[in-house]
Short mmCIF file of N, CA and C and ligand atoms in Angstrom, two decimals:
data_model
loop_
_atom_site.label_atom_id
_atom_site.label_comp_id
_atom_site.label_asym_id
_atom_site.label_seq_id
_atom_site.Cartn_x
_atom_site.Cartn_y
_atom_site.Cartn_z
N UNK A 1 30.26 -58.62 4.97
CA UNK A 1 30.09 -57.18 4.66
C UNK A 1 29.30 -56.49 5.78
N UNK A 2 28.29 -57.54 5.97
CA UNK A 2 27.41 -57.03 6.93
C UNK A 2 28.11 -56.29 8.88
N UNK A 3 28.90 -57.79 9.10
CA UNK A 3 29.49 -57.71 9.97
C UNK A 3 30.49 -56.39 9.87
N UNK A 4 31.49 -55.95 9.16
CA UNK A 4 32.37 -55.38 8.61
C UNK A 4 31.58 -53.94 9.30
N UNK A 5 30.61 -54.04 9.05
CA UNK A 5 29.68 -52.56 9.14
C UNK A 5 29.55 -52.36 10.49
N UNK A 6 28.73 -53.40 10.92
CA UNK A 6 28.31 -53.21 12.09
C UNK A 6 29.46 -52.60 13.08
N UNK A 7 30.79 -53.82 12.87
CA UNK A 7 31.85 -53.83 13.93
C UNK A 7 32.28 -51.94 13.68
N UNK A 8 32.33 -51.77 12.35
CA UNK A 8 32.95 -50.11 12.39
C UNK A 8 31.87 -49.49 13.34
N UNK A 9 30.65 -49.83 13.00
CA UNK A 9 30.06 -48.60 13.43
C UNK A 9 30.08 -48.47 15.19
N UNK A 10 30.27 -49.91 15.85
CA UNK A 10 30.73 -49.88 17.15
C UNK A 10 31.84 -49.50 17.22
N UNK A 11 32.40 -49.46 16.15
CA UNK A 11 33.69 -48.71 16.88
C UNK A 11 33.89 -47.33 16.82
N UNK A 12 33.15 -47.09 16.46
CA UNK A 12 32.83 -45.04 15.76
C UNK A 12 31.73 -44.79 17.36
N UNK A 13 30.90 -45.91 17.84
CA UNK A 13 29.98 -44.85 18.64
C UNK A 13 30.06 -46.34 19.76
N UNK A 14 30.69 -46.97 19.58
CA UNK A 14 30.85 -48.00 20.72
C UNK A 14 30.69 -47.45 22.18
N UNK A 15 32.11 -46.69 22.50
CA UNK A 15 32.40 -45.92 23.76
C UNK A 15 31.09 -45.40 24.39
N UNK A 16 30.56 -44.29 23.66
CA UNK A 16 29.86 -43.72 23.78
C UNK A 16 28.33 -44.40 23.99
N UNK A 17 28.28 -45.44 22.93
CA UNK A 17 26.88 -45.89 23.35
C UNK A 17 26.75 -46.65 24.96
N UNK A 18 28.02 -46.88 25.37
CA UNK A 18 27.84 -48.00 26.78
C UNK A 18 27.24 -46.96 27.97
N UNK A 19 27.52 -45.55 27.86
CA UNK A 19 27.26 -44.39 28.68
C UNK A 19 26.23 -43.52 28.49
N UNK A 20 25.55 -44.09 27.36
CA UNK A 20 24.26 -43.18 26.74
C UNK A 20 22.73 -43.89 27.36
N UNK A 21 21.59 -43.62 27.66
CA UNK A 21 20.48 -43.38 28.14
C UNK A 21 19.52 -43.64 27.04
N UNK A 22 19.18 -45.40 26.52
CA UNK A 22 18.45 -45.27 25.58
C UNK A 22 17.01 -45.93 25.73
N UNK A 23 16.01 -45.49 24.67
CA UNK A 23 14.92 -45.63 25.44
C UNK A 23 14.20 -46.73 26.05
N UNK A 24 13.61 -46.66 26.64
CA UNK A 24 12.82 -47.58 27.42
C UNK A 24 12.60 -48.77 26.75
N UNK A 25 12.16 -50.24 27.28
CA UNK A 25 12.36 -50.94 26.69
C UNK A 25 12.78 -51.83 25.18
N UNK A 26 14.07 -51.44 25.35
CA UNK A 26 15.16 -51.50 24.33
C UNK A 26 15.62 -53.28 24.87
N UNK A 27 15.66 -54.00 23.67
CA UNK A 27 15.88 -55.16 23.88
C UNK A 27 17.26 -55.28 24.70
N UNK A 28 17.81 -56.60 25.61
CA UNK A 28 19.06 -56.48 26.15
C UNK A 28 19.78 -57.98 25.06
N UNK A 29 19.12 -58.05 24.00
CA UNK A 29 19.82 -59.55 23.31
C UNK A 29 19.89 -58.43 22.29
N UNK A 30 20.08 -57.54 21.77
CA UNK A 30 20.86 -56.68 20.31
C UNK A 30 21.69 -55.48 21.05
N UNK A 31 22.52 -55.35 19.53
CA UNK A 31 23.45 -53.84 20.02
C UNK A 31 22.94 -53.34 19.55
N UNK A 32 22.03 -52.11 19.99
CA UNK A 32 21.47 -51.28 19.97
C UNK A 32 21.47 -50.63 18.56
N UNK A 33 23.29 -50.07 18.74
CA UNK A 33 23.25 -48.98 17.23
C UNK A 33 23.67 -50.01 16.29
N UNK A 34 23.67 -51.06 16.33
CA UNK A 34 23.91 -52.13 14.96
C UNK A 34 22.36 -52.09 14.60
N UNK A 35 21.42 -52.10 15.10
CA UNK A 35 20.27 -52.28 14.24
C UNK A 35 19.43 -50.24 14.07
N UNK A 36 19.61 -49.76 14.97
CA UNK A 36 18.93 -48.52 15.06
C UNK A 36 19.50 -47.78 13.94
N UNK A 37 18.54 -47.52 12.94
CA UNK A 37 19.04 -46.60 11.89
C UNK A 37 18.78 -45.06 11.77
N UNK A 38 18.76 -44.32 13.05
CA UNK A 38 18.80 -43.18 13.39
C UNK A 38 17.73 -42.41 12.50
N UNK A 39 16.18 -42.86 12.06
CA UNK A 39 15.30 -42.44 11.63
C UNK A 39 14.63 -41.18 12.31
N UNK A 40 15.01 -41.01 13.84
CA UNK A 40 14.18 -39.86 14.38
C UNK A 40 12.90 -40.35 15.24
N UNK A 41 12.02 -41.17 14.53
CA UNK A 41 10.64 -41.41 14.88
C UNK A 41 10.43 -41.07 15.97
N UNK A 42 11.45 -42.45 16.93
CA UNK A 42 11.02 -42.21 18.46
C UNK A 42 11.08 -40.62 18.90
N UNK A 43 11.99 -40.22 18.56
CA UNK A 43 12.16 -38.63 18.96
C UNK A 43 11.15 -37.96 18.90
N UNK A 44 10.41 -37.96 17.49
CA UNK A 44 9.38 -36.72 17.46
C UNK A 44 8.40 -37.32 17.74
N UNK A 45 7.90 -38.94 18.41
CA UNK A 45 6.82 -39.31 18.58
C UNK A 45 7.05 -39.02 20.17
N UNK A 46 7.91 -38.73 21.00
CA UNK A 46 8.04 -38.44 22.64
C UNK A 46 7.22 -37.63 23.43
N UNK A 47 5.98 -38.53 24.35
CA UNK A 47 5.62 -36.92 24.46
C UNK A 47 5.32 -35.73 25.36
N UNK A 48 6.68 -36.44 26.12
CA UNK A 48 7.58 -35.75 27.13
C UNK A 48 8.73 -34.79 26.82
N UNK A 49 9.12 -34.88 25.16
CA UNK A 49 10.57 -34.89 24.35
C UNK A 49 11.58 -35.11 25.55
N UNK A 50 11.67 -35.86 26.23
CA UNK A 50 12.99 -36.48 26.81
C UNK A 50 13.92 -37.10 25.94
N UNK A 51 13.70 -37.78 24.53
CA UNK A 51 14.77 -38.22 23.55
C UNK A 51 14.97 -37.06 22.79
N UNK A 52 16.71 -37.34 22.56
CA UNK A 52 16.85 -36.29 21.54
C UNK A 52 18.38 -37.23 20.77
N UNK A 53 18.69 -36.37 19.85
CA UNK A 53 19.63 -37.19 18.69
C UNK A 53 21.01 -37.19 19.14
N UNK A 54 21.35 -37.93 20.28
CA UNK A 54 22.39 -37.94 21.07
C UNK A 54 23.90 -38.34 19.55
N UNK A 55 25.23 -38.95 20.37
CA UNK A 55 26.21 -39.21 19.74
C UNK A 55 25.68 -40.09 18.47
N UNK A 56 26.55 -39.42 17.60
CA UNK A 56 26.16 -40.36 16.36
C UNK A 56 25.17 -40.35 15.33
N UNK A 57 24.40 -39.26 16.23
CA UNK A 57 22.82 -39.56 15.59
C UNK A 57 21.82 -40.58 16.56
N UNK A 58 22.26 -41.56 17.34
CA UNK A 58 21.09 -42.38 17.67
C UNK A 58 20.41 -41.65 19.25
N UNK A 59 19.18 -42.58 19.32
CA UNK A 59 18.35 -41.49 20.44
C UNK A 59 19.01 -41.99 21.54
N UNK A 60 18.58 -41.17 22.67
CA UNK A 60 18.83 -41.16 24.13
C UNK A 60 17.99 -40.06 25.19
N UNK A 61 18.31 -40.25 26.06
CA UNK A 61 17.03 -39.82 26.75
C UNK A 61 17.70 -38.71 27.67
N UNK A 62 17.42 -37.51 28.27
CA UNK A 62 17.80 -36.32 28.66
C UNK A 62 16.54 -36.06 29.81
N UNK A 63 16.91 -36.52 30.87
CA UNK A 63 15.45 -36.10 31.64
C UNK A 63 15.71 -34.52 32.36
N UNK A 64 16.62 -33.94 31.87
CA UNK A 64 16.54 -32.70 32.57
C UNK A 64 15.48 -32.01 31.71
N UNK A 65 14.58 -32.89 30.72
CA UNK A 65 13.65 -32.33 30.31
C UNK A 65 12.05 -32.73 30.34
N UNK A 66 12.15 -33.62 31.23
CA UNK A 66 11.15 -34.36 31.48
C UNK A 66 11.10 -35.62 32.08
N UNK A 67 10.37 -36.35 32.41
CA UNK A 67 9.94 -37.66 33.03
C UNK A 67 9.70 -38.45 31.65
N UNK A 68 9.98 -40.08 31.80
CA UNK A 68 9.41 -40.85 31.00
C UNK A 68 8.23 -41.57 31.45
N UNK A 69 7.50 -41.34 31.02
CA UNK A 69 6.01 -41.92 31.19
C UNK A 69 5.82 -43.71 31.00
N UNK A 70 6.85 -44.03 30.41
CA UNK A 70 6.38 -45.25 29.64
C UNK A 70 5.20 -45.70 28.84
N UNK A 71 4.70 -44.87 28.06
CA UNK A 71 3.78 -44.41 27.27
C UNK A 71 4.07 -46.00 26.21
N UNK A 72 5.09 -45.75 25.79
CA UNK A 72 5.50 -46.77 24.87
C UNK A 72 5.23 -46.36 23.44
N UNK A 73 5.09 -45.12 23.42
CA UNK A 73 5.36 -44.43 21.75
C UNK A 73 6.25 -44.59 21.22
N UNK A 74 7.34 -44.66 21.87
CA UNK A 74 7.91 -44.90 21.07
C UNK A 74 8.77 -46.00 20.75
N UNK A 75 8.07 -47.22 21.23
CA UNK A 75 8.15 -48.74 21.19
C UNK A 75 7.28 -48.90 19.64
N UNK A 76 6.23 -48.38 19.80
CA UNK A 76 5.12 -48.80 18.94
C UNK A 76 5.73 -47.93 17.39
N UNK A 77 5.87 -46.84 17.60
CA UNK A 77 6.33 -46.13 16.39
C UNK A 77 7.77 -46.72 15.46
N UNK A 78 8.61 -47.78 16.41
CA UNK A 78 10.10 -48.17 15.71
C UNK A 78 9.35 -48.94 14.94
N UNK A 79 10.15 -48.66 13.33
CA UNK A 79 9.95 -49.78 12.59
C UNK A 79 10.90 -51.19 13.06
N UNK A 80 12.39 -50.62 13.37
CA UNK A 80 13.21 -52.25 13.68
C UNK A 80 12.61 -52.92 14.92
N UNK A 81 13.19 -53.75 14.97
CA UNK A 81 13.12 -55.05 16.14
C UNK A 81 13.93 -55.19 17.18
N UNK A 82 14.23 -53.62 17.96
CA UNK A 82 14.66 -53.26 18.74
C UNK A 82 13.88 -52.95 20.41
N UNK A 83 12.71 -52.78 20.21
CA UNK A 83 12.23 -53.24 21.36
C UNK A 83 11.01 -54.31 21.89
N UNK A 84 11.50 -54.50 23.47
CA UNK A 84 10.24 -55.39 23.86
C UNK A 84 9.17 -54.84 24.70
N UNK A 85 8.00 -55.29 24.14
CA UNK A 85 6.84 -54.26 24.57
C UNK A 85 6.55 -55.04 26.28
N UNK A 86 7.47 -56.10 26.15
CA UNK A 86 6.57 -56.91 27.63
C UNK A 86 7.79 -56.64 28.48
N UNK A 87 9.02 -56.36 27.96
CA UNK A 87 10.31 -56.28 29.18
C UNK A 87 9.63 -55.57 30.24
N UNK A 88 9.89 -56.33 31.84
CA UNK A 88 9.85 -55.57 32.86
C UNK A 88 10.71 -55.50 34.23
N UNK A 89 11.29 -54.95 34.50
CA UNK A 89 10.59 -53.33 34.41
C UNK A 89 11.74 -52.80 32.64
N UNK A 90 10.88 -51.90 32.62
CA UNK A 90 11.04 -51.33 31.36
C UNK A 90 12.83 -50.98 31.00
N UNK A 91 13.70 -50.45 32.12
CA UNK A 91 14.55 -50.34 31.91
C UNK A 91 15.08 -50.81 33.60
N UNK A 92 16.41 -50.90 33.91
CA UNK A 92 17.23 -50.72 34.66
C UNK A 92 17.93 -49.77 35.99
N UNK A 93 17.30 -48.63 35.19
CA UNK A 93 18.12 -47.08 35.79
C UNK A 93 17.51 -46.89 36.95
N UNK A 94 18.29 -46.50 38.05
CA UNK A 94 17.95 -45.73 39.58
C UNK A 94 18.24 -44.01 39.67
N UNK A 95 17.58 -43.68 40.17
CA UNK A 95 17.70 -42.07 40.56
C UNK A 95 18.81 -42.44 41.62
N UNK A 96 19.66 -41.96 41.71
CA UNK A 96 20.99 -41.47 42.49
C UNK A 96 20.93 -39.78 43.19
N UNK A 97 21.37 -39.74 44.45
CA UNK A 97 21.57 -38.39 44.92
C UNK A 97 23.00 -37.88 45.34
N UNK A 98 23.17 -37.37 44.73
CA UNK A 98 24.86 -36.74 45.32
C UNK A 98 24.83 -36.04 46.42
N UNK A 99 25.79 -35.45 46.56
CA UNK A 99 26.28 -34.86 47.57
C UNK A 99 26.13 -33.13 47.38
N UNK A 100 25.78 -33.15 46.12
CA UNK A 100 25.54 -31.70 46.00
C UNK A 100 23.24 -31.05 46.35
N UNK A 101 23.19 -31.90 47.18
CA UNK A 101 21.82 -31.77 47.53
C UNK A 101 22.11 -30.72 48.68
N UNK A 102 20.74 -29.88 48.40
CA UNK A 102 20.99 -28.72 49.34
C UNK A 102 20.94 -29.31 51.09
N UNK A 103 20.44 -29.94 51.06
CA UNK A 103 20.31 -30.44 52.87
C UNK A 103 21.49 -30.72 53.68
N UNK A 104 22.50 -31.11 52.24
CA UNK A 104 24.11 -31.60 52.49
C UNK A 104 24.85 -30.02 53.24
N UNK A 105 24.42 -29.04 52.66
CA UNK A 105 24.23 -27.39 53.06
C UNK A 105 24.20 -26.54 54.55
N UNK A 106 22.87 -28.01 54.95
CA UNK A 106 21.87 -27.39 56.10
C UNK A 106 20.94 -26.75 55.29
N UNK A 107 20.45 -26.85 53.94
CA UNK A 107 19.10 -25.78 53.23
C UNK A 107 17.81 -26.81 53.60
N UNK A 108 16.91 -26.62 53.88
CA UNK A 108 15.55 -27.47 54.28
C UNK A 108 15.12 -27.41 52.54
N UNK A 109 14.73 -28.56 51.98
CA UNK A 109 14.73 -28.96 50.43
C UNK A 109 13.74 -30.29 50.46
N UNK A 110 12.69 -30.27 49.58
CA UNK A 110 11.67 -31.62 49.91
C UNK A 110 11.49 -31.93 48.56
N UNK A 111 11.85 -31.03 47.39
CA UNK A 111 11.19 -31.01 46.45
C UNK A 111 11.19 -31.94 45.49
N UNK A 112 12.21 -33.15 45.43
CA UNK A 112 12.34 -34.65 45.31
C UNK A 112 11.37 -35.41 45.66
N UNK A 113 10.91 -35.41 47.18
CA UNK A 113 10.01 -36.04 47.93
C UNK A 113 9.04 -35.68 46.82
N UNK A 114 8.39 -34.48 46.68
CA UNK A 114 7.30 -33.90 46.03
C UNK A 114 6.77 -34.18 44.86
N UNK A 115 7.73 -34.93 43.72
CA UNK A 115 7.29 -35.07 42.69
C UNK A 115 7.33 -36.69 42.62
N UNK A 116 7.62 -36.95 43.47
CA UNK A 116 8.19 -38.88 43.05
C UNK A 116 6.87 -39.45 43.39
N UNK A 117 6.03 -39.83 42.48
CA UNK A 117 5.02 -40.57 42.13
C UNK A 117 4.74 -41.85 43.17
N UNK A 118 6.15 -42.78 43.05
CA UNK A 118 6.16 -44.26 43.84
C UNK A 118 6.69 -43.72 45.20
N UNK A 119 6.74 -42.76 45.79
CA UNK A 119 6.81 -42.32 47.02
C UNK A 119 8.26 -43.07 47.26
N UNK A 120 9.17 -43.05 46.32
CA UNK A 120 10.84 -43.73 46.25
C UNK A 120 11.84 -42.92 47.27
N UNK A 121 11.29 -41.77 47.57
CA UNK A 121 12.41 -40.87 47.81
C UNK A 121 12.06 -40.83 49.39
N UNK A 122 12.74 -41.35 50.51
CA UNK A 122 12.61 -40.91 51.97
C UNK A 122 13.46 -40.10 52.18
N UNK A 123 12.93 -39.20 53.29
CA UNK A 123 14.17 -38.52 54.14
C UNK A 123 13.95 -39.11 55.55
N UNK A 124 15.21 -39.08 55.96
CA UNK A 124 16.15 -39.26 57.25
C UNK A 124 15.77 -38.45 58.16
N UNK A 125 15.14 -38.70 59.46
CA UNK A 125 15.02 -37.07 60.48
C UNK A 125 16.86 -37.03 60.79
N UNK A 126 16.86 -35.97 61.19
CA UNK A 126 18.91 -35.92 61.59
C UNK A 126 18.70 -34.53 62.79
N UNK A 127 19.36 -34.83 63.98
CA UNK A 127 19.11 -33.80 65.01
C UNK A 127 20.36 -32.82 64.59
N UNK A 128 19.73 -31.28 64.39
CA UNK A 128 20.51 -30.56 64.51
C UNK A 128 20.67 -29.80 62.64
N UNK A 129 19.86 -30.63 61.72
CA UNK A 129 20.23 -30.75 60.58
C UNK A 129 19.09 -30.70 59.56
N UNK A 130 18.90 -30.15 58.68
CA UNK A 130 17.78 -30.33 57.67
C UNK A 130 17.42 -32.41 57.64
N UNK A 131 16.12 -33.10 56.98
CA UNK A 131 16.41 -34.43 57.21
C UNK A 131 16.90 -34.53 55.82
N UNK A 132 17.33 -35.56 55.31
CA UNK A 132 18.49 -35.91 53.99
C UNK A 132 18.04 -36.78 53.43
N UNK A 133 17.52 -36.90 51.88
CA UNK A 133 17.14 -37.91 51.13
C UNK A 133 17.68 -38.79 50.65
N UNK A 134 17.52 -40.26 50.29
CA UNK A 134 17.38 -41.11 50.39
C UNK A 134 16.75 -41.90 49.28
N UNK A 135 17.49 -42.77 48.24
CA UNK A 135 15.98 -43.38 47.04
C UNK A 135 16.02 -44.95 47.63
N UNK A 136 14.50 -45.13 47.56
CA UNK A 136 14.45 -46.98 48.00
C UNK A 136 14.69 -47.29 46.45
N UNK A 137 15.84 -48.39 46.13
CA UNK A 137 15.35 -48.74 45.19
C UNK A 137 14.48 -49.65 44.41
N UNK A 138 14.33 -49.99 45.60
CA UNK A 138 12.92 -51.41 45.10
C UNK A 138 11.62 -50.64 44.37
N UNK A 139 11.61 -49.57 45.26
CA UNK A 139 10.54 -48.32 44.88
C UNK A 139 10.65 -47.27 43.63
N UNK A 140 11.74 -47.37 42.98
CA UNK A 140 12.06 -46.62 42.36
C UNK A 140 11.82 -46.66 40.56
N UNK A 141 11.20 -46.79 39.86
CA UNK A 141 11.08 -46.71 38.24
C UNK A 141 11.91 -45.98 37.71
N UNK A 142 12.89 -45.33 38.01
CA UNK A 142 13.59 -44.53 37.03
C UNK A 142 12.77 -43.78 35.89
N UNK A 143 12.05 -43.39 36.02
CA UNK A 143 11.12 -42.66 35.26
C UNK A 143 11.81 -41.03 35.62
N UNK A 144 13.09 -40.31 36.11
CA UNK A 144 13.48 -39.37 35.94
C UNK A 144 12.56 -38.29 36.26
N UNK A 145 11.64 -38.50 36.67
CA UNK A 145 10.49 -36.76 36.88
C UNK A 145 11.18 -36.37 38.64
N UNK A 146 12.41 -37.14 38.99
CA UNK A 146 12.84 -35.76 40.04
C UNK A 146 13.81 -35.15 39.75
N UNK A 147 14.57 -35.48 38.71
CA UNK A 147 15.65 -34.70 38.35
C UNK A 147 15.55 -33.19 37.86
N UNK A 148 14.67 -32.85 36.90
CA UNK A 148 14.24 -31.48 36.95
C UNK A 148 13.80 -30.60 37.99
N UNK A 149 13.26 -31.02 39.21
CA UNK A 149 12.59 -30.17 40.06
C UNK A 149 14.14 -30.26 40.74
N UNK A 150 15.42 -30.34 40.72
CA UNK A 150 16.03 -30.21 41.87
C UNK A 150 16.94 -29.26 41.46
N UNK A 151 17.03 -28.14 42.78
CA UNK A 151 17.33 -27.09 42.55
C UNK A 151 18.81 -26.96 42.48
N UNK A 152 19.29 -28.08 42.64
CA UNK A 152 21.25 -28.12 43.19
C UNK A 152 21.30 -28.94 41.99
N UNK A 153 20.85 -29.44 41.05
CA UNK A 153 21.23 -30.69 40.05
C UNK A 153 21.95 -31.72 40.67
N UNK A 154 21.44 -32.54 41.76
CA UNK A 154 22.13 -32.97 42.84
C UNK A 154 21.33 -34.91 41.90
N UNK A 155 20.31 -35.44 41.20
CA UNK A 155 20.10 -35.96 41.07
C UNK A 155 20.23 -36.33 39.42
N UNK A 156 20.70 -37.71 39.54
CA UNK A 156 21.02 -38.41 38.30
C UNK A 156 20.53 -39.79 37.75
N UNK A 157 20.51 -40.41 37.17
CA UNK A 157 19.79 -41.74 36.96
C UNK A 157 21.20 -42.58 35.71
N UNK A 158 22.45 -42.10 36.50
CA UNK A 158 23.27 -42.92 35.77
C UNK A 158 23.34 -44.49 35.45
N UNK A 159 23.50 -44.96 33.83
CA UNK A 159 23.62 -46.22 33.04
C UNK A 159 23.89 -47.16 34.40
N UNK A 160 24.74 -47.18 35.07
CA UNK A 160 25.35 -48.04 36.02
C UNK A 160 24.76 -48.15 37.19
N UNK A 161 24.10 -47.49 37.81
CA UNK A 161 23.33 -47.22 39.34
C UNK A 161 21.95 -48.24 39.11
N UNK A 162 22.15 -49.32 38.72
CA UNK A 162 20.72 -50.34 38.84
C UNK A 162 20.89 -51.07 39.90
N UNK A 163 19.78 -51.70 40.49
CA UNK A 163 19.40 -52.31 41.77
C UNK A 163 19.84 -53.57 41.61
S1 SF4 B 1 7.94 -44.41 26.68
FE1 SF4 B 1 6.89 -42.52 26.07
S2 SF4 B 1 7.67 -40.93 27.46
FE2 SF4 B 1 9.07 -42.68 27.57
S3 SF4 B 1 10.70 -42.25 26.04
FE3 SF4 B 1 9.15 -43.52 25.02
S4 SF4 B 1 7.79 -42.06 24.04
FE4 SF4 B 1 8.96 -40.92 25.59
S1 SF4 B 2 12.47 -45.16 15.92
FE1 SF4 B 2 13.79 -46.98 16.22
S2 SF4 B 2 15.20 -46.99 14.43
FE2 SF4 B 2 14.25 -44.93 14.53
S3 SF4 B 2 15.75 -43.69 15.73
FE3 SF4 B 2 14.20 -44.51 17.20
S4 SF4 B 2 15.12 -46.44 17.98
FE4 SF4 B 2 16.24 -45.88 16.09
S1 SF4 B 3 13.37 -41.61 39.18
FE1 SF4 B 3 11.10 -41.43 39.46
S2 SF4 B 3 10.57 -43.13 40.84
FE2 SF4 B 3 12.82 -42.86 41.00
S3 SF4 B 3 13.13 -41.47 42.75
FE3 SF4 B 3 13.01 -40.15 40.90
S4 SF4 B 3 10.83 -39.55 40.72
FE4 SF4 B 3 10.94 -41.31 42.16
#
């Protein structure tokens, strides 16, 4: 019966969960929305509110509204047995830069450089040319606090872009 459930409910938000952004140390030995019973907690305990009640109901993380701190509120606040407080690094995800960055332009743009904490983000000198950023990813936490400051929405921290 149990199974019966689970398998529907992957199949109702399966797709969707493989492309969704969920929070920070989230175990990698469970499926996520087989145990997450879409209580909210983590959400209103965020306190960045970067989670919000993505497909389905279950959380996910939106950094065009903030940085994740790794605070771990909302590790501590789940009642299930969905996350690990010692996983490290906490998640997987890399900041990615497209092609829609203003420097790609010729616009002189630093403001990536400016907020990245682990100093992840280099630019390139280039003769003739604004210089062009760059994420190390060894350097990089995915902690999302450059995606808001960028003025082209040129930066992403897509499911798939891990080191
Ligand atoms: S670790 Fe903290 S900042 Fe990050 S998602 Fe959880 S509650 Fe929000
Ligand atoms: S607190 Fe846990 S069970 Fe509740 S919505 Fe968040 S991840 Fe799911
Ligand atoms: S995600 Fe965080 S650590 Fe990575 S490049 Fe952006 S600001 Fe720097």
């Amino acid at each position: 019966m149990g199974d019966s459930i689970n398998l529907g409910r992957r199949r109702l938000f399966g797709r969707k969960a493989d492309n969704a952004i969920r929070p920070p140390f989230v175990r990698e030995d469970t499926e996520f929305t087989d145990i997450c019973t879409r209580c909210d907690k983590c959400i209103k305990v965020c306190e960045t509110g970067i989670l919000f009640r993505g497909d389905g109901g279950f959380p996910e993380v939106n950094f065009t509204q903030g940085e994740c701190t790794f605070c771990q509120a909302c590790v501590d606040v789940c009642p299930e047995p969905l996350f690990d407080k010692l996983k490290s690094p906490p998640w997987t995800l890399k900041a990615q830069i497209s092609d829609a960055c203003l420097t790609q332009q010729g616009i002189w743009c630093q403001s990536c450089r400016d907020i990245c904490e682990p100093g992840a983000i280099k630019f390139t000198p280039a003769v003739g040319k604004p210089p062009s950023p760059h994420v190390d990813l060894d350097a990089c936490t995915g902690c999302g606090a450059c995606v808001a400051p960028c003025p082209s929405h040129a930066i992403s921290l897509p499911p798939g872009n891990t080191a």
